[in-house]
């Protein structure tokens, strides 16, 4: 009898702990296509499409896929962002690239604006070198490491802190000369600035609304 | 009056059942979606539940007569289930929430009825893993997709048709196919794996033979899936892509029946020969 009562109490505890609301933050409703401008400085863009199978894993409104070109520079950069508040919609870009036929990955870490750690991935496709800069972002922080990023998301969700969204950001170009890497870093830095600034504004607005 | 006594004797089982309904009411719709969707990784769940029901029904007498020895260690198991459940529910990790269910059940059995009964229920509890999203399937499908695309394009090339793959995208002649997660072979793998466990449970054979039968189901599923991709590739090459989706679905059914047939044949070969009455005399 004693054990049965203990069991019932533990199951009730599970029910209570999982349903306690610790705060009343609401998730942001910003769409990523509205968040990132089509024109970033002297980079202009066109929208890209992807296969329907992609949308079995993420929502259409969560994905941004654009090709950015700069006048006088012939090498376009593909920008991909998944912006969501669903943890399982965030994936490792290396898996995506593997599925698209990229291989020979060599990954290292670099700093954007001498401050934000991101991943630099060198790969090959059709015997051509490609460079990708990717990172995960949440509020005012970038994460090169997915495990650390996931821990942060889970911690946020655990305490009901769902302001804003989470994102995985990738920028890729075909590498031909040293200038290409500088262009890639340049655009990555612009995109990072836009994302971080937006999240800061979200947090500020939330705080104002709550007061 | 008799009904009231029956209810009184089983009051805690009823309370446990109601609590489980409350605990899992939100995630149940996700589970149910997987069970009824023939395209999901958990499409074989109905058969798993039928088997679990059959297992309990045929062993009911033994279950009732097992000596009950409540064990304190079960409380630790329930607490582990509680942690999994709370982290999974609040942290939005469905794998953890789903895993908490068999852990809770194991903990309740161990706490209230003892280790002997838990050992008895180990097979049904492990079979629950085929019905719940405990394992993140997308981690498994990508390597299978790449392997399937690679192997299929090599076989098609060997048969004289130009073919190559770039990641999970295959080129056969002028046509391009994407080997999506649903075509990775994982669905037929889980179903054949469960079927081999069923066969192993029902036949008389040495344990090592049963283990080999279960292990054999894995390469069988993967090779047959590769065969399906090769066949679909040739179909598209000679007939175009107009009806290739329908052919792909029909080929999947035929290949799966063939796989099950091969598994049944192997099972018949490995099982102990039934004793001949005349030989015994």
Short mmCIF file of C-alpha atoms in Angstrom, two decimals:
data_model
loop_
_atom_site.label_atom_id
_atom_site.label_comp_id
_atom_site.label_asym_id
_atom_site.label_seq_id
_atom_site.Cartn_x
_atom_site.Cartn_y
_atom_site.Cartn_z
CA UNK A 1 0.00 0.00 0.00
CA UNK A 2 2.82 2.36 1.00
CA UNK A 3 4.59 1.83 -2.34
CA UNK A 4 1.42 2.46 -4.29
CA UNK A 5 0.84 5.75 -2.50
CA UNK A 6 4.46 6.80 -3.14
CA UNK A 7 4.04 5.92 -6.82
CA UNK A 8 0.86 7.99 -7.11
CA UNK A 9 2.58 10.94 -5.40
CA UNK A 10 5.55 10.77 -7.79
CA UNK A 11 3.27 10.67 -10.84
CA UNK A 12 1.32 13.66 -9.48
CA UNK A 13 4.63 15.48 -8.93
CA UNK A 14 5.50 14.87 -12.60
CA UNK A 15 2.16 16.34 -13.61
CA UNK A 16 2.61 19.41 -11.43
CA UNK A 17 6.26 20.16 -12.32
CA UNK A 18 5.61 19.87 -16.03
CA UNK A 19 2.69 22.31 -15.90
CA UNK A 20 3.93 25.07 -13.62
CA UNK A 21 4.11 28.33 -15.57
CA UNK A 22 7.24 30.14 -14.37
CA UNK A 23 6.72 33.35 -16.36
CA UNK A 24 4.43 34.76 -19.02
CA UNK A 25 6.83 35.44 -21.86
CA UNK A 26 5.30 35.07 -25.29
CA UNK A 27 7.13 33.92 -28.38
CA UNK A 28 7.96 36.42 -31.08
CA UNK A 29 5.87 36.39 -34.27
CA UNK A 30 8.54 37.84 -36.55
CA UNK A 31 8.94 36.05 -39.89
CA UNK A 32 12.49 35.56 -41.05
CA UNK A 33 11.70 36.80 -44.57
CA UNK A 34 10.66 40.13 -43.07
CA UNK A 35 13.55 40.22 -40.66
CA UNK A 36 16.42 40.02 -43.16
CA UNK A 37 16.32 42.76 -45.83
CA UNK A 38 16.50 41.81 -49.49
CA UNK A 39 19.15 44.50 -49.84
CA UNK A 40 22.01 44.41 -47.33
CA UNK A 41 24.36 47.31 -47.97
CA UNK A 42 25.48 46.77 -51.59
CA UNK A 43 24.35 43.13 -51.69
CA UNK A 44 21.10 42.51 -53.54
CA UNK A 45 19.25 39.21 -53.46
CA UNK A 46 16.86 36.88 -55.18
CA UNK A 47 14.77 34.20 -53.53
CA UNK A 48 15.70 30.56 -54.00
CA UNK A 49 13.42 27.54 -53.77
CA UNK A 50 13.99 24.13 -52.28
CA UNK A 51 12.33 20.74 -52.61
CA UNK A 52 9.07 19.99 -50.79
CA UNK A 53 10.77 17.31 -48.68
CA UNK A 54 12.50 20.13 -46.75
CA UNK A 55 9.13 21.33 -45.47
CA UNK A 56 8.39 17.99 -43.84
CA UNK A 57 11.10 18.98 -41.36
CA UNK A 58 10.57 22.75 -40.98
CA UNK A 59 7.75 25.23 -41.61
CA UNK A 60 7.71 27.30 -44.81
CA UNK A 61 7.59 30.51 -42.79
CA UNK A 62 10.67 29.41 -40.83
CA UNK A 63 13.02 29.13 -43.80
CA UNK A 64 14.84 31.88 -45.64
CA UNK A 65 16.84 30.93 -48.73
CA UNK A 66 18.35 33.68 -50.86
CA UNK A 67 21.19 34.28 -53.25
CA UNK A 68 23.05 37.52 -52.54
CA UNK A 69 25.09 39.25 -55.26
CA UNK A 70 27.31 42.26 -55.09
CA UNK A 71 27.81 44.59 -58.04
CA UNK A 72 31.24 44.09 -59.54
CA UNK A 73 31.75 40.78 -57.75
CA UNK A 74 30.87 37.64 -59.69
CA UNK A 75 30.66 35.09 -56.94
CA UNK A 76 27.19 34.95 -55.31
CA UNK A 77 26.64 33.88 -51.71
CA UNK A 78 23.78 31.60 -50.68
CA UNK A 79 22.19 32.62 -47.38
CA UNK A 80 20.07 30.07 -45.55
CA UNK A 81 18.39 30.73 -42.20
CA UNK A 82 16.02 28.56 -40.21
CA UNK A 83 14.34 30.83 -37.66
CA UNK A 84 12.03 29.02 -35.25
CA UNK A 85 11.11 28.41 -31.65
CA UNK A 86 10.88 24.64 -32.16
CA UNK A 87 13.98 22.90 -30.93
CA UNK A 88 13.77 19.96 -33.31
CA UNK A 89 13.63 22.24 -36.37
CA UNK A 90 17.22 23.31 -35.74
CA UNK A 91 19.65 20.98 -37.45
CA UNK A 92 23.36 20.74 -38.11
CA UNK A 93 24.11 22.28 -41.53
CA UNK A 94 26.86 19.71 -42.09
CA UNK A 95 24.12 17.06 -42.36
CA UNK A 96 22.31 19.11 -45.00
CA UNK A 97 25.48 19.62 -47.00
CA UNK A 98 26.30 15.94 -46.76
CA UNK A 99 22.90 15.19 -48.25
CA UNK A 100 23.56 17.66 -51.07
CA UNK A 101 26.78 15.98 -52.10
CA UNK A 102 29.34 18.10 -50.27
CA UNK A 103 32.21 16.16 -48.70
CA UNK A 104 35.80 16.46 -47.48
CA UNK A 105 34.70 18.68 -44.63
CA UNK A 106 37.31 20.66 -42.69
CA UNK A 107 35.86 22.75 -39.90
CA UNK A 108 37.47 25.50 -37.84
CA UNK A 109 36.29 28.41 -35.72
CA UNK A 110 36.71 32.08 -36.53
CA UNK A 111 35.47 35.31 -34.99
CA UNK A 112 33.06 37.68 -36.73
CA UNK A 113 33.82 41.31 -35.89
CA UNK A 114 36.55 39.93 -33.56
CA UNK A 115 33.80 39.04 -31.15
CA UNK A 116 31.33 36.39 -32.28
CA UNK A 117 32.59 32.80 -32.65
CA UNK A 118 31.26 31.04 -35.73
CA UNK A 119 32.19 27.95 -37.77
CA UNK A 120 34.16 28.06 -41.01
CA UNK A 121 33.58 24.93 -43.04
CA UNK A 122 35.65 24.05 -46.08
CA UNK A 123 34.16 21.40 -48.35
CA UNK A 124 34.17 20.06 -51.87
CA UNK A 125 31.37 19.47 -54.32
CA UNK A 126 31.92 18.34 -57.90
CA UNK A 127 35.65 18.73 -57.16
CA UNK A 128 35.16 22.46 -56.46
CA UNK A 129 36.03 24.06 -53.14
CA UNK A 130 33.31 25.75 -51.15
CA UNK A 131 33.40 27.77 -47.97
CA UNK A 132 30.55 27.98 -45.52
CA UNK A 133 30.22 30.12 -42.44
CA UNK A 134 27.51 28.88 -40.07
CA UNK A 135 26.44 29.45 -36.53
CA UNK A 136 23.50 29.11 -34.19
CA UNK A 137 21.99 32.17 -32.58
CA UNK A 138 19.69 32.94 -29.71
CA UNK A 139 18.96 36.38 -28.26
CA UNK A 140 22.24 38.25 -28.05
CA UNK A 141 24.52 35.29 -28.38
CA UNK A 142 26.04 33.23 -31.17
CA UNK A 143 27.00 29.60 -30.71
CA UNK A 144 29.39 27.69 -32.95
CA UNK A 145 28.71 24.50 -31.01
CA UNK A 146 25.30 22.87 -31.48
CA UNK A 147 25.40 21.03 -28.15
CA UNK A 148 25.89 24.28 -26.19
CA UNK A 149 23.17 25.92 -28.26
CA UNK A 150 20.71 23.10 -27.59
CA UNK A 151 21.41 23.24 -23.87
CA UNK A 152 20.57 26.96 -23.94
CA UNK A 153 17.30 26.36 -25.82
CA UNK A 154 16.27 23.59 -23.44
CA UNK A 155 17.12 25.77 -20.45
CA UNK A 156 15.06 28.63 -21.95
CA UNK A 157 12.11 26.38 -22.65
CA UNK A 158 12.36 24.79 -19.21
CA UNK A 159 11.89 28.18 -17.60
CA UNK A 160 9.27 29.27 -20.17
CA UNK A 161 11.56 31.92 -21.56
CA UNK A 162 10.44 31.91 -25.17
CA UNK A 163 11.00 35.48 -26.24
CA UNK A 164 12.29 35.63 -29.78
CA UNK A 165 13.37 32.67 -31.82
CA UNK A 166 16.34 30.49 -32.39
CA UNK A 167 18.19 30.34 -35.66
CA UNK A 168 20.78 28.41 -37.54
CA UNK A 169 22.46 30.62 -40.15
CA UNK A 170 24.55 29.43 -43.10
CA UNK A 171 26.33 31.38 -45.82
CA UNK A 172 28.05 29.49 -48.63
CA UNK A 173 30.05 30.39 -51.67
CA UNK A 174 32.31 28.67 -54.15
CA UNK A 175 35.88 29.47 -53.29
CA UNK A 176 38.20 30.63 -56.07
CA UNK A 177 40.42 33.33 -54.57
CA UNK A 178 41.35 34.83 -51.21
CA UNK A 179 38.95 37.75 -51.70
CA UNK A 180 36.01 35.29 -51.59
CA UNK A 181 36.56 34.48 -47.95
CA UNK A 182 36.63 38.17 -47.00
CA UNK A 183 33.36 38.77 -48.86
CA UNK A 184 31.80 35.81 -47.07
CA UNK A 185 32.89 37.12 -43.68
CA UNK A 186 31.65 40.58 -44.58
CA UNK A 187 28.12 39.45 -45.43
CA UNK A 188 28.05 37.06 -42.47
CA UNK A 189 28.90 39.94 -40.18
CA UNK A 190 26.05 42.05 -41.61
CA UNK A 191 23.52 39.24 -41.18
CA UNK A 192 24.70 38.57 -37.64
CA UNK A 193 24.35 42.23 -36.73
CA UNK A 194 20.78 42.34 -38.06
CA UNK A 195 19.77 39.20 -36.13
CA UNK A 196 21.32 40.28 -32.84
CA UNK A 197 19.89 43.79 -33.08
CA UNK A 198 16.40 42.40 -33.68
CA UNK A 199 16.56 40.09 -30.68
CA UNK A 200 17.76 42.92 -28.44
CA UNK A 201 14.78 45.02 -29.56
CA UNK A 202 12.43 42.11 -28.87
CA UNK A 203 13.74 41.70 -25.33
CA UNK A 204 13.47 45.46 -24.76
CA UNK A 205 9.87 45.55 -26.02
CA UNK A 206 8.96 42.57 -23.85
CA UNK A 207 10.37 44.28 -20.79
CA UNK A 208 8.50 47.50 -21.58
CA UNK A 209 5.22 45.63 -22.13
CA UNK A 210 5.58 43.74 -18.87
CA UNK A 211 6.12 46.99 -16.95
CA UNK B 1 -21.43 -5.81 -5.01
CA UNK B 2 -18.90 -8.09 -6.70
CA UNK B 3 -18.14 -5.31 -9.18
CA UNK B 4 -17.49 -2.88 -6.33
CA UNK B 5 -15.07 -5.35 -4.75
CA UNK B 6 -13.30 -5.79 -8.09
CA UNK B 7 -12.97 -2.02 -8.46
CA UNK B 8 -11.69 -1.70 -4.88
CA UNK B 9 -9.05 -4.39 -5.49
CA UNK B 10 -7.86 -2.66 -8.64
CA UNK B 11 -8.31 0.95 -7.49
CA UNK B 12 -4.63 1.75 -7.76
CA UNK B 13 -4.38 0.34 -11.27
CA UNK B 14 -7.29 2.58 -12.25
CA UNK B 15 -5.60 5.58 -10.61
CA UNK B 16 -2.31 4.80 -12.42
CA UNK B 17 -4.16 4.53 -15.71
CA UNK B 18 -5.93 7.87 -15.19
CA UNK B 19 -2.67 9.57 -14.21
CA UNK B 20 -0.97 8.23 -17.33
CA UNK B 21 -3.83 9.58 -19.44
CA UNK B 22 -3.32 13.03 -17.88
CA UNK B 23 0.47 12.90 -18.15
CA UNK B 24 0.55 11.94 -21.82
CA UNK B 25 -2.61 13.59 -23.15
CA UNK B 26 -0.63 16.28 -25.01
CA UNK B 27 1.93 14.00 -26.60
CA UNK B 28 -0.58 11.23 -27.37
CA UNK B 29 -1.73 12.96 -30.55
CA UNK B 30 1.85 12.84 -31.88
CA UNK B 31 2.13 9.14 -31.04
CA UNK B 32 -1.25 8.35 -32.55
CA UNK B 33 -0.31 10.21 -35.73
CA UNK B 34 2.68 7.93 -36.12
CA UNK B 35 0.65 4.77 -35.46
CA UNK B 36 -2.03 5.44 -38.06
CA UNK B 37 0.18 6.97 -40.77
CA UNK B 38 1.30 4.09 -43.01
CA UNK B 39 4.16 6.32 -44.15
CA UNK B 40 5.59 6.82 -40.66
CA UNK B 41 8.40 4.95 -38.94
CA UNK B 42 5.91 3.58 -36.42
CA UNK B 43 3.42 2.11 -38.89
CA UNK B 44 3.99 -1.41 -37.46
CA UNK B 45 2.81 -0.26 -34.02
CA UNK B 46 -0.63 -1.87 -34.40
CA UNK B 47 1.02 -5.28 -34.75
CA UNK B 48 3.24 -4.56 -31.76
CA UNK B 49 0.20 -3.78 -29.61
CA UNK B 50 -1.59 -6.92 -30.83
CA UNK B 51 1.47 -8.98 -29.91
CA UNK B 52 1.77 -7.35 -26.47
CA UNK B 53 -1.92 -8.06 -25.84
CA UNK B 54 -1.48 -11.66 -26.98
CA UNK B 55 1.65 -12.04 -24.82
CA UNK B 56 -0.14 -10.84 -21.69
CA UNK B 57 -3.29 -12.86 -22.38
CA UNK B 58 -1.47 -16.16 -22.94
CA UNK B 59 0.68 -15.66 -19.83
CA UNK B 60 -2.03 -14.24 -17.55
CA UNK B 61 -2.04 -17.22 -15.20
CA UNK B 62 1.71 -17.04 -14.75
CA UNK B 63 1.51 -13.28 -14.18
CA UNK B 64 -1.11 -13.68 -11.47
CA UNK B 65 0.85 -16.45 -9.74
CA UNK B 66 4.24 -14.71 -9.72
CA UNK B 67 5.38 -14.00 -6.17
CA UNK B 68 5.06 -10.28 -5.44
CA UNK B 69 8.12 -8.75 -3.81
CA UNK B 70 7.91 -4.93 -3.81
CA UNK B 71 11.34 -3.41 -4.31
CA UNK B 72 12.54 0.03 -3.15
CA UNK B 73 14.81 0.31 -6.18
CA UNK B 74 11.70 0.94 -8.26
CA UNK B 75 11.32 4.36 -6.66
CA UNK B 76 14.66 5.41 -8.17
CA UNK B 77 13.41 4.20 -11.56
CA UNK B 78 10.19 6.19 -11.20
CA UNK B 79 12.18 9.29 -10.21
CA UNK B 80 14.32 8.80 -13.32
CA UNK B 81 11.11 8.59 -15.35
CA UNK B 82 9.88 11.75 -13.64
CA UNK B 83 13.08 13.62 -14.60
CA UNK B 84 12.80 12.40 -18.20
CA UNK B 85 9.15 13.41 -18.34
CA UNK B 86 9.61 16.89 -16.85
CA UNK B 87 12.71 17.67 -18.94
CA UNK B 88 11.04 16.30 -22.06
CA UNK B 89 7.77 18.14 -21.54
CA UNK B 90 9.19 21.49 -20.47
CA UNK B 91 12.26 21.32 -22.73
CA UNK B 92 10.20 20.29 -25.75
CA UNK B 93 12.13 17.02 -26.24
CA UNK B 94 9.59 14.47 -27.38
CA UNK B 95 12.18 11.67 -27.30
CA UNK B 96 12.63 12.17 -23.54
CA UNK B 97 8.88 12.42 -22.91
CA UNK B 98 8.28 9.23 -24.90
CA UNK B 99 11.10 7.36 -23.14
CA UNK B 100 9.60 8.28 -19.78
CA UNK B 101 6.56 6.06 -20.43
CA UNK B 102 8.30 2.63 -20.43
CA UNK B 103 10.56 3.87 -17.61
CA UNK B 104 7.53 4.84 -15.47
CA UNK B 105 5.84 1.50 -16.19
CA UNK B 106 9.04 -0.41 -15.30
CA UNK B 107 9.40 1.60 -12.10
CA UNK B 108 5.78 1.02 -11.07
CA UNK B 109 6.06 -2.73 -11.67
CA UNK B 110 9.34 -2.94 -9.76
CA UNK B 111 8.15 -0.80 -6.83
CA UNK B 112 4.80 -2.47 -6.32
CA UNK B 113 5.24 -6.02 -7.60
CA UNK B 114 8.97 -6.79 -7.70
CA UNK B 115 11.77 -7.83 -9.98
CA UNK B 116 10.31 -11.18 -11.11
CA UNK B 117 7.25 -9.52 -12.62
CA UNK B 118 9.42 -6.80 -14.19
CA UNK B 119 11.61 -9.45 -15.83
CA UNK B 120 8.47 -11.03 -17.19
CA UNK B 121 7.31 -7.74 -18.73
CA UNK B 122 10.71 -6.84 -20.17
CA UNK B 123 9.85 -8.04 -23.69
CA UNK B 124 6.62 -5.99 -24.00
CA UNK B 125 8.39 -2.94 -22.52
CA UNK B 126 11.26 -3.20 -25.02
CA UNK B 127 8.79 -3.66 -27.85
CA UNK B 128 7.26 -0.29 -26.92
CA UNK B 129 10.42 1.23 -28.41
CA UNK B 130 9.03 0.30 -31.84
CA UNK B 131 5.90 2.36 -31.19
CA UNK B 132 7.21 5.52 -29.52
CA UNK B 133 9.54 8.24 -30.90
CA UNK B 134 12.29 7.43 -28.43
CA UNK B 135 15.12 7.52 -30.94
CA UNK B 136 15.58 10.67 -33.09
CA UNK B 137 15.02 9.00 -36.47
CA UNK B 138 16.52 11.81 -38.53
CA UNK B 139 19.94 10.94 -37.06
CA UNK B 140 19.64 7.48 -38.56
CA UNK B 141 17.96 8.24 -41.88
CA UNK B 142 20.68 10.48 -43.37
CA UNK B 143 23.49 7.86 -43.35
CA UNK B 144 20.98 5.33 -44.72
CA UNK B 145 19.89 7.74 -47.46
CA UNK B 146 23.50 8.33 -48.48
CA UNK B 147 24.29 4.62 -48.40
CA UNK B 148 21.18 3.74 -50.43
CA UNK B 149 21.90 6.42 -53.04
CA UNK B 150 25.54 5.37 -53.34
CA UNK B 151 24.88 1.63 -53.55
CA UNK B 152 21.96 2.00 -55.96
CA UNK B 153 23.87 4.22 -58.36
CA UNK B 154 26.82 1.79 -58.31
CA UNK B 155 24.54 -1.14 -59.13
CA UNK B 156 22.84 0.78 -61.93
CA UNK B 157 26.25 1.78 -63.35
CA UNK B 158 27.40 -1.86 -63.12
CA UNK B 159 24.36 -2.84 -65.17
CA UNK B 160 25.49 -0.50 -67.94
CA UNK B 161 23.42 2.63 -67.34
CA UNK B 162 25.22 5.90 -66.52
CA UNK B 163 24.45 6.74 -62.94
CA UNK B 164 26.01 8.64 -60.09
CA UNK B 165 24.98 10.24 -56.84
CA UNK B 166 25.68 13.56 -55.19
CA UNK B 167 24.81 13.11 -51.56
CA UNK B 168 21.27 11.74 -51.47
CA UNK B 169 20.51 12.91 -55.00
CA UNK B 170 20.85 10.22 -57.67
CA UNK B 171 21.25 10.78 -61.38
CA UNK B 172 20.09 7.93 -63.62
CA UNK B 173 20.48 8.72 -67.31
CA UNK B 174 18.77 12.09 -67.72
CA UNK B 175 16.68 11.74 -64.58
CA UNK B 176 17.34 12.97 -61.09
CA UNK B 177 15.97 11.43 -57.87
CA UNK B 178 16.16 12.51 -54.30
CA UNK B 179 16.44 9.70 -51.75
CA UNK B 180 14.34 11.29 -49.02
CA UNK B 181 14.17 10.01 -45.39
CA UNK B 182 11.10 7.95 -46.24
CA UNK B 183 13.12 6.05 -48.88
CA UNK B 184 16.08 5.36 -46.61
CA UNK B 185 14.88 1.84 -45.79
CA UNK B 186 14.37 2.59 -42.11
CA UNK B 187 10.64 1.87 -42.17
CA UNK B 188 11.06 -1.59 -43.67
CA UNK B 189 14.03 -2.15 -41.37
CA UNK B 190 12.01 -1.54 -38.20
CA UNK B 191 9.09 -3.63 -39.47
CA UNK B 192 11.29 -6.55 -40.55
CA UNK B 193 13.25 -6.31 -37.30
CA UNK B 194 10.00 -6.58 -35.32
CA UNK B 195 8.81 -9.44 -37.55
CA UNK B 196 12.06 -11.33 -36.90
CA UNK B 197 11.58 -10.86 -33.14
CA UNK B 198 8.04 -12.28 -33.50
CA UNK B 199 9.31 -15.26 -35.48
CA UNK B 200 12.05 -15.83 -32.92
CA UNK B 201 9.49 -15.79 -30.11
CA UNK B 202 7.21 -18.38 -31.71
CA UNK B 203 9.66 -20.91 -33.16
CA UNK B 204 11.59 -23.63 -31.38
CA UNK B 205 15.27 -23.09 -32.11
CA UNK B 206 18.59 -22.52 -30.40
CA UNK B 207 19.04 -19.03 -28.96
CA UNK B 208 21.99 -18.26 -31.24
CA UNK B 209 19.85 -19.05 -34.30
CA UNK B 210 17.14 -16.65 -33.11
CA UNK B 211 19.74 -13.92 -32.53
CA UNK B 212 21.16 -14.47 -36.02
CA UNK B 213 17.65 -14.33 -37.49
CA UNK B 214 17.05 -10.94 -35.87
CA UNK B 215 20.47 -9.68 -36.96
CA UNK B 216 19.84 -10.91 -40.53
CA UNK B 217 16.71 -8.75 -40.84
CA UNK B 218 18.86 -5.58 -40.89
CA UNK B 219 20.98 -6.21 -44.02
CA UNK B 220 17.98 -7.87 -45.65
CA UNK B 221 15.89 -4.69 -45.24
CA UNK B 222 18.68 -2.43 -46.48
CA UNK B 223 19.50 -4.58 -49.52
CA UNK B 224 15.86 -4.94 -50.52
CA UNK B 225 15.41 -1.17 -50.22
CA UNK B 226 18.41 -0.67 -52.50
CA UNK B 227 16.83 -3.13 -54.94
CA UNK B 228 13.64 -1.06 -54.89
CA UNK B 229 15.56 2.12 -55.71
CA UNK B 230 17.36 0.36 -58.58
CA UNK B 231 14.06 -0.94 -59.98
CA UNK B 232 12.45 2.52 -59.74
CA UNK B 233 15.50 4.00 -61.45
CA UNK B 234 15.15 1.62 -64.39
CA UNK B 235 11.43 2.22 -64.55
CA UNK B 236 11.97 5.96 -64.87
CA UNK B 237 14.68 5.42 -67.46
CA UNK B 238 12.41 3.43 -69.79
CA UNK B 239 9.00 4.94 -68.96
CA UNK B 240 9.68 8.51 -67.92
CA UNK B 241 8.66 10.06 -64.64
CA UNK B 242 4.95 10.44 -65.26
CA UNK B 243 3.79 7.47 -63.14
CA UNK B 244 6.98 6.89 -61.24
CA UNK B 245 5.46 7.87 -57.86
CA UNK B 246 2.75 5.21 -58.14
CA UNK B 247 5.28 2.64 -59.35
CA UNK B 248 7.55 3.57 -56.44
CA UNK B 249 4.72 2.95 -53.92
CA UNK B 250 3.66 -0.35 -55.53
CA UNK B 251 7.26 -1.52 -55.78
CA UNK B 252 7.64 -0.78 -52.09
CA UNK B 253 4.76 -3.11 -51.21
CA UNK B 254 6.02 -5.89 -53.48
CA UNK B 255 9.59 -5.62 -52.23
CA UNK B 256 8.40 -5.66 -48.62
CA UNK B 257 6.29 -8.80 -49.20
CA UNK B 258 9.32 -10.38 -50.86
CA UNK B 259 11.49 -9.45 -47.86
CA UNK B 260 8.95 -10.96 -45.48
CA UNK B 261 8.88 -14.08 -47.64
CA UNK B 262 12.67 -14.41 -47.47
CA UNK B 263 12.58 -13.90 -43.70
CA UNK B 264 9.88 -16.58 -43.37
CA UNK B 265 11.93 -18.96 -45.50
CA UNK B 266 15.02 -18.44 -43.34
CA UNK B 267 12.89 -18.96 -40.21
CA UNK B 268 11.63 -22.29 -41.56
CA UNK B 269 15.19 -23.37 -42.29
CA UNK B 270 16.54 -22.56 -38.83
CA UNK B 271 13.72 -23.85 -36.65
CA UNK B 272 14.10 -27.22 -34.95
CA UNK B 273 12.58 -30.06 -36.93
CA UNK B 274 9.31 -31.24 -35.31
CA UNK B 275 9.69 -34.69 -33.74
CA UNK B 276 8.41 -37.53 -35.93
CA UNK B 277 6.05 -39.82 -33.89
CA UNK B 278 7.23 -42.96 -35.66
CA UNK B 279 10.87 -42.12 -34.96
CA UNK B 280 10.11 -41.69 -31.25
CA UNK B 281 8.38 -45.08 -31.09
#
